[in-house]
């Protein structure tokens, strides 16, 4: 088994120049779940993370894992909304993506843990939501609880939640 690659987690505000690159990853991975959203729309959405409120309470943001050379290898975001069919559920862990060559090395686990810590502690969020087409078991191991299965934009997904430990 190989040693975990070194990486650091940064807020997208500190590395906004990476937005076009990570937006391309997300567009390739999830365009089918966002019908009609062009790459330029995705870039604009990510640029809004750089302008989000940082003075307390929930604030949408994205975190990027960077390798030892400063290149992006993974992302995770905290968003107010992620599924248009559940406008009452907020906020969401979203956009968890790891480049294939860095998968199964702990990067996603670290990003998710960091995101949950920021949401629950710094932003005082009590419950986070996510949906996943194929990673239910992985998120369950990290403390996420399955809520229901559904079809979203033609794909079967699992809706899950994470409750801050009291």
Rosetta silent file (secondary structure, phi, psi, omega in degrees, C-alpha in Angstrom):
SEQUENCE: XXXXXXXXXXXXXXXXXXXXXXXXXXXXXXXXXXXXXXXXXXXXXXXXXXXXXXXXXXXXXXXXXXXXXXXXXXXXXXXXXXXXXXXXXXXXXXXXXXXXXXXXXXXXXXXXXXXXXXXXXXXXXXXXXXXXXXXXXXXXXXXXXXXXXXXXXXXXXXXXXXXXXX
SCORE:     score description
SCORE:     0.000 S_00000001
   1 L     0.000  134.812 -178.150    0.000    0.000    0.000 S_00000001
   2 L   -80.439  155.736  178.656    1.387    3.414   -0.934 S_00000001
   3 L   -71.982  147.641  177.985    1.892    6.207    1.550 S_00000001
   4 L   -60.142  135.825  179.398   -0.696    8.980    1.575 S_00000001
   5 L   -71.149  147.113  177.258    0.355   11.831   -0.701 S_00000001
   6 L   -72.466  137.836  176.120    1.091   15.126    1.034 S_00000001
   7 E  -155.226  160.452  174.672   -1.592   17.728    0.540 S_00000001
   8 E  -125.847  155.531  177.608   -2.994   20.833    2.171 S_00000001
   9 E  -107.089  127.099 -179.150   -6.555   22.111    2.258 S_00000001
  10 E  -124.309  149.670  172.080   -7.113   25.696    1.170 S_00000001
  11 E   -75.817  139.337 -178.458  -10.171   27.916    0.926 S_00000001
  12 H   -57.614  -24.043  178.491  -10.883   28.786   -2.717 S_00000001
  13 H   -60.380  -28.404 -178.071  -10.635   32.461   -1.706 S_00000001
  14 H   -90.063   -6.759 -179.321   -6.879   31.980   -1.373 S_00000001
  15 L  -144.751   47.792 -176.662   -6.460   30.258   -4.747 S_00000001
  16 H   -59.880  -22.864  178.717   -9.177   31.713   -6.970 S_00000001
  17 H   -62.469  -16.266 -179.914   -6.923   31.325  -10.007 S_00000001
  18 H   -84.990   -9.341 -174.901   -7.755   27.587   -9.856 S_00000001
  19 H   -54.131  -48.756  179.906  -11.481   28.111  -10.416 S_00000001
  20 H   -57.257  -39.172 -179.670  -11.488   27.532  -14.217 S_00000001
  21 H   -67.009  -49.138 -178.762   -9.611   24.243  -13.806 S_00000001
  22 H   -70.670  -28.842  175.597  -11.795   22.821  -11.044 S_00000001
  23 H   -63.393  -38.308  176.974  -14.917   24.085  -12.812 S_00000001
  24 H   -63.419  -42.870  177.139  -13.921   21.978  -15.839 S_00000001
  25 H   -56.217  -50.111 -176.225  -13.575   18.902  -13.592 S_00000001
  26 H   -64.734  -38.943  178.907  -17.030   19.493  -12.132 S_00000001
  27 H   -63.181  -43.402  178.626  -18.595   20.147  -15.526 S_00000001
  28 H   -64.681  -38.022 -176.236  -17.201   16.882  -16.877 S_00000001
  29 H   -78.177  -39.680 -166.921  -18.340   14.950  -13.810 S_00000001
  30 H  -128.935   14.427 -178.959  -21.785   16.436  -13.141 S_00000001
  31 H   -55.712  -35.412 -178.097  -23.119   18.367  -16.157 S_00000001
  32 H   -65.480  -22.095  178.809  -25.951   15.816  -16.482 S_00000001
  33 H   -89.974   -5.034  178.701  -27.214   16.753  -12.988 S_00000001
  34 L  -130.210   67.245 -175.634  -27.310   20.445  -13.913 S_00000001
  35 L   -54.968  133.084  176.878  -29.142   20.533  -17.243 S_00000001
  36 L    84.184   -5.413  179.574  -28.496   23.698  -19.189 S_00000001
  37 L   -86.082  116.348  178.651  -25.622   24.867  -16.977 S_00000001
  38 L   -82.003  164.062  176.975  -22.671   25.847  -19.139 S_00000001
  39 H   -56.515  -40.693 -179.990  -19.060   25.812  -17.987 S_00000001
  40 H   -62.368  -34.626  176.016  -19.136   29.625  -17.845 S_00000001
  41 H   -65.576  -42.007 -179.383  -22.118   29.428  -15.429 S_00000001
  42 H   -65.000  -40.736  177.609  -20.216   27.008  -13.221 S_00000001
  43 H   -62.457  -44.837  178.543  -17.173   29.306  -13.192 S_00000001
  44 H   -60.550  -41.336  178.393  -19.366   32.282  -12.193 S_00000001
  45 H   -61.650  -44.926 -179.804  -20.912   30.248   -9.365 S_00000001
  46 H   -65.443  -34.729  177.872  -17.472   29.289   -8.072 S_00000001
  47 H   -64.498  -28.602  177.544  -16.321   32.902   -8.276 S_00000001
  48 H   -66.461  -25.074  175.228  -19.172   33.821   -5.915 S_00000001
  49 H   -59.344  -31.816 -177.981  -17.509   31.677   -3.238 S_00000001
  50 L   -73.288  -15.744 -178.535  -14.754   34.293   -3.199 S_00000001
  51 L  -107.059    3.153 -174.832  -17.251   37.030   -2.332 S_00000001
  52 L   -66.740  154.297  177.667  -19.166   35.148    0.351 S_00000001
  53 L   -64.226  133.789  178.182  -19.702   36.586    3.818 S_00000001
  54 L  -122.039   18.448 -174.317  -17.045   35.515    6.298 S_00000001
  55 L   -95.782    8.943  178.337  -18.300   37.393    9.358 S_00000001
  56 L   129.674  157.025 -176.696  -20.253   34.576   10.982 S_00000001
  57 L    75.660 -175.568 -178.264  -23.114   32.218   10.291 S_00000001
  58 L   -71.693  137.506  176.817  -23.362   30.039    7.210 S_00000001
  59 L  -143.733  121.385  178.372  -21.432   31.176    4.172 S_00000001
  60 L   -56.868  138.796  178.915  -21.098   29.165    0.954 S_00000001
  61 E  -157.461  166.198  175.700  -17.499   28.229    0.274 S_00000001
  62 E  -129.849  142.450  175.266  -15.297   25.730   -1.496 S_00000001
  63 E  -113.629  144.534 -178.556  -12.197   23.978   -0.240 S_00000001
  64 E  -126.228  129.630  171.725   -9.448   22.696   -2.514 S_00000001
  65 E   -85.711  130.912 -178.682   -6.868   20.057   -1.676 S_00000001
  66 E  -116.538  136.641  177.883   -3.497   21.038   -3.113 S_00000001
  67 E   -74.848 -178.249 -175.379   -0.577   18.684   -3.693 S_00000001
  68 L   -64.556  -15.296  176.747    2.963   19.482   -2.567 S_00000001
  69 L   -97.602   -0.274 -179.362    3.487   21.585   -5.714 S_00000001
  70 L    87.427    9.119  178.261    0.311   23.614   -5.139 S_00000001
  71 L   -84.849  142.637  179.532   -1.694   21.912   -7.884 S_00000001
  72 E   -70.975  139.275  178.230   -5.359   21.155   -7.160 S_00000001
  73 E  -127.324  -13.568 -176.622   -6.217   17.493   -6.616 S_00000001
  74 E  -166.558  161.563  178.178   -9.683   17.598   -5.011 S_00000001
  75 E  -141.794  159.976  168.036  -12.586   19.811   -3.946 S_00000001
  76 E  -155.011  144.748 -177.707  -15.499   19.971   -1.529 S_00000001
  77 E  -130.193  156.189  169.331  -18.018   22.783   -1.115 S_00000001
  78 E  -114.067  119.564 -177.038  -20.558   24.030    1.359 S_00000001
  79 E  -126.542  151.202  175.715  -23.621   25.395   -0.443 S_00000001
  80 L   -67.306  -37.786 -178.417  -26.973   26.739    0.680 S_00000001
  81 L  -136.004  145.195  173.996  -28.693   24.614   -2.001 S_00000001
  82 L  -139.302  -19.997  177.812  -27.732   21.612   -4.073 S_00000001
  83 L  -126.442  116.445 -177.629  -30.997   19.876   -5.052 S_00000001
  84 L   -64.337  -17.128  179.407  -33.734   22.020   -6.541 S_00000001
  85 L   -85.010   -4.223  177.313  -36.364   19.493   -5.426 S_00000001
  86 L  -130.410   63.583 -178.033  -35.531   20.093   -1.741 S_00000001
  87 L   -64.202  -20.401 -179.114  -35.445   23.882   -1.287 S_00000001
  88 L   -79.492  -15.387 -179.674  -36.267   23.474    2.408 S_00000001
  89 L   -92.448  127.163 -179.577  -33.064   21.514    3.113 S_00000001
  90 L  -162.315  148.670   -9.236  -29.994   23.608    3.794 S_00000001
  91 L   -87.520  178.347 -173.270  -26.978   23.710    3.832 S_00000001
  92 E  -125.741  143.957  162.539  -25.311   21.055    1.703 S_00000001
  93 E   -86.218  127.674 -175.011  -21.940   19.391    1.325 S_00000001
  94 E  -143.069  170.109  171.568  -21.448   19.394   -2.432 S_00000001
  95 E    55.937   36.341  175.077  -18.881   19.082   -5.195 S_00000001
  96 E   -78.597  112.506 -177.098  -16.765   16.439   -3.483 S_00000001
  97 E  -143.060  134.647  176.916  -14.397   15.455   -6.256 S_00000001
  98 E  -127.857  130.883  174.961  -10.944   13.856   -6.225 S_00000001
  99 L   -53.907  140.743 -175.001   -8.790   13.388   -9.305 S_00000001
 100 H   -51.079  -39.204 -176.603   -8.677    9.650  -10.102 S_00000001
 101 H   -72.498   -8.381  178.979   -4.960    9.269   -9.365 S_00000001
 102 H  -111.908    7.000  179.660   -5.467   10.602   -5.809 S_00000001
 103 L   -74.693  154.030 -179.866   -8.482    8.496   -4.869 S_00000001
 104 L    64.206   30.110  178.197   -8.296    6.040   -1.958 S_00000001
 105 L  -121.959    7.852  178.976   -5.535    8.092   -0.336 S_00000001
 106 L    91.483   -0.264 -177.209   -7.579    9.883    2.335 S_00000001
 107 H   -67.005  -48.934 -179.600   -8.024   13.132    0.434 S_00000001
 108 H   -62.535  -43.373  179.252  -11.837   13.004    0.275 S_00000001
 109 H   -58.610  -44.109  179.265  -12.070   11.962    3.927 S_00000001
 110 H   -64.896  -44.063  179.853   -9.874   14.912    4.943 S_00000001
 111 H   -64.215  -42.575  179.781  -11.837   17.390    2.797 S_00000001
 112 H   -65.618  -44.107  177.652  -15.190   16.148    4.083 S_00000001
 113 H   -60.680  -43.771  178.198  -13.963   16.264    7.681 S_00000001
 114 H   -62.063  -46.073 -179.513  -12.632   19.781    7.188 S_00000001
 115 H   -61.785  -44.980  179.433  -15.882   20.926    5.552 S_00000001
 116 H   -64.483  -39.744  179.055  -18.021   19.422    8.323 S_00000001
 117 H   -62.732  -46.431  178.889  -15.798   20.973   10.979 S_00000001
 118 H   -62.922  -46.976 -178.213  -16.064   24.440    9.413 S_00000001
 119 H   -62.598  -49.228 -173.402  -19.830   24.125    8.906 S_00000001
 120 H   -77.259  -34.507 -176.595  -20.623   22.739   12.345 S_00000001
 121 H   -96.920  -58.929 -176.624  -18.146   24.710   14.439 S_00000001
 122 H   -72.088  -32.179 -177.085  -17.271   27.971   12.679 S_00000001
 123 L  -104.395   -1.342  177.399  -20.675   28.403   10.996 S_00000001
 124 L    58.034   36.384  176.856  -22.833   26.844   13.751 S_00000001
 125 L   -83.748  135.646  179.362  -24.668   24.516   11.350 S_00000001
 126 L   -95.939  -29.440 -179.673  -26.441   21.639   13.095 S_00000001
 127 E  -137.987  133.520  173.691  -27.327   19.499   10.043 S_00000001
 128 E  -114.028  152.827  178.308  -25.708   19.165    6.622 S_00000001
 129 E  -122.267  157.287  170.873  -27.168   17.374    3.601 S_00000001
 130 E  -154.253  161.853  167.769  -25.649   15.721    0.557 S_00000001
 131 E  -130.460  147.609 -178.004  -26.675   13.517   -2.310 S_00000001
 132 E  -144.409  136.728  176.300  -24.561   10.862   -3.939 S_00000001
 133 L   -80.412  -23.882 -169.643  -25.180    8.458   -6.820 S_00000001
 134 L  -149.559   12.032 -175.973  -22.609    5.879   -5.751 S_00000001
 135 L  -123.182   28.893 -178.858  -20.837    6.644   -2.467 S_00000001
 136 H   -56.494  -46.361 -178.320  -23.460    5.848    0.177 S_00000001
 137 H   -63.581  -41.420  178.904  -21.242    3.314    1.982 S_00000001
 138 H   -60.215  -51.019 -179.201  -18.292    5.712    2.020 S_00000001
 139 H   -65.391  -35.234  177.292  -20.313    8.560    3.532 S_00000001
 140 H   -59.731  -40.793  178.393  -21.938    6.172    6.020 S_00000001
 141 H   -63.245  -23.296 -179.356  -18.474    5.253    7.320 S_00000001
 142 L   -93.975    6.740  176.219  -17.891    8.981    7.927 S_00000001
 143 L    99.070    3.106  177.313  -21.033    9.352   10.047 S_00000001
 144 L   -78.921  146.234 -176.268  -23.538   10.415    7.408 S_00000001
 145 E  -112.809  130.286  178.787  -27.041    8.946    7.726 S_00000001
 146 E   -69.604  133.655  177.789  -29.069    7.721    4.754 S_00000001
 147 E  -105.989  -46.850 -179.983  -32.453    9.466    4.448 S_00000001
 148 E  -172.834  159.431  173.284  -33.903    8.151    1.186 S_00000001
 149 E   -99.992  146.750  177.351  -33.257    7.054   -2.380 S_00000001
 150 E  -157.832  170.622  174.967  -34.692    9.021   -5.265 S_00000001
 151 E  -104.751  126.148 -177.887  -34.218    9.782   -8.928 S_00000001
 152 E  -126.362  117.373 -177.352  -32.700   13.191   -9.610 S_00000001
 153 L    48.829   43.890  175.523  -32.361   14.408  -13.195 S_00000001
 154 L    82.666    1.561 -179.592  -32.597   10.816  -14.393 S_00000001
 155 E  -118.743  137.796  176.769  -30.015    9.382  -11.989 S_00000001
 156 E   -75.051  127.029 -179.255  -30.673    7.280   -8.896 S_00000001
 157 E  -134.700  161.545  174.247  -29.142    9.037   -5.885 S_00000001
 158 E  -109.305  131.946  173.579  -29.108    8.721   -2.111 S_00000001
 159 E   -93.185  130.276 -176.397  -30.010   11.675    0.093 S_00000001
 160 E  -134.268  161.127  176.346  -27.958   11.727    3.301 S_00000001
 161 E  -138.771  158.712  178.116  -27.493   13.991    6.317 S_00000001
 162 E  -130.041  124.219  179.429  -24.875   14.682    8.944 S_00000001
 163 E  -106.725  132.105  178.472  -25.837   15.919   12.380 S_00000001
 164 L   -60.224  134.439  177.470  -23.372   17.779   14.532 S_00000001
 165 L   -66.555  136.463 -179.506  -22.509   15.794   17.642 S_00000001
 166 L   -76.869    0.000    0.000  -23.992   17.380   20.717 S_00000001
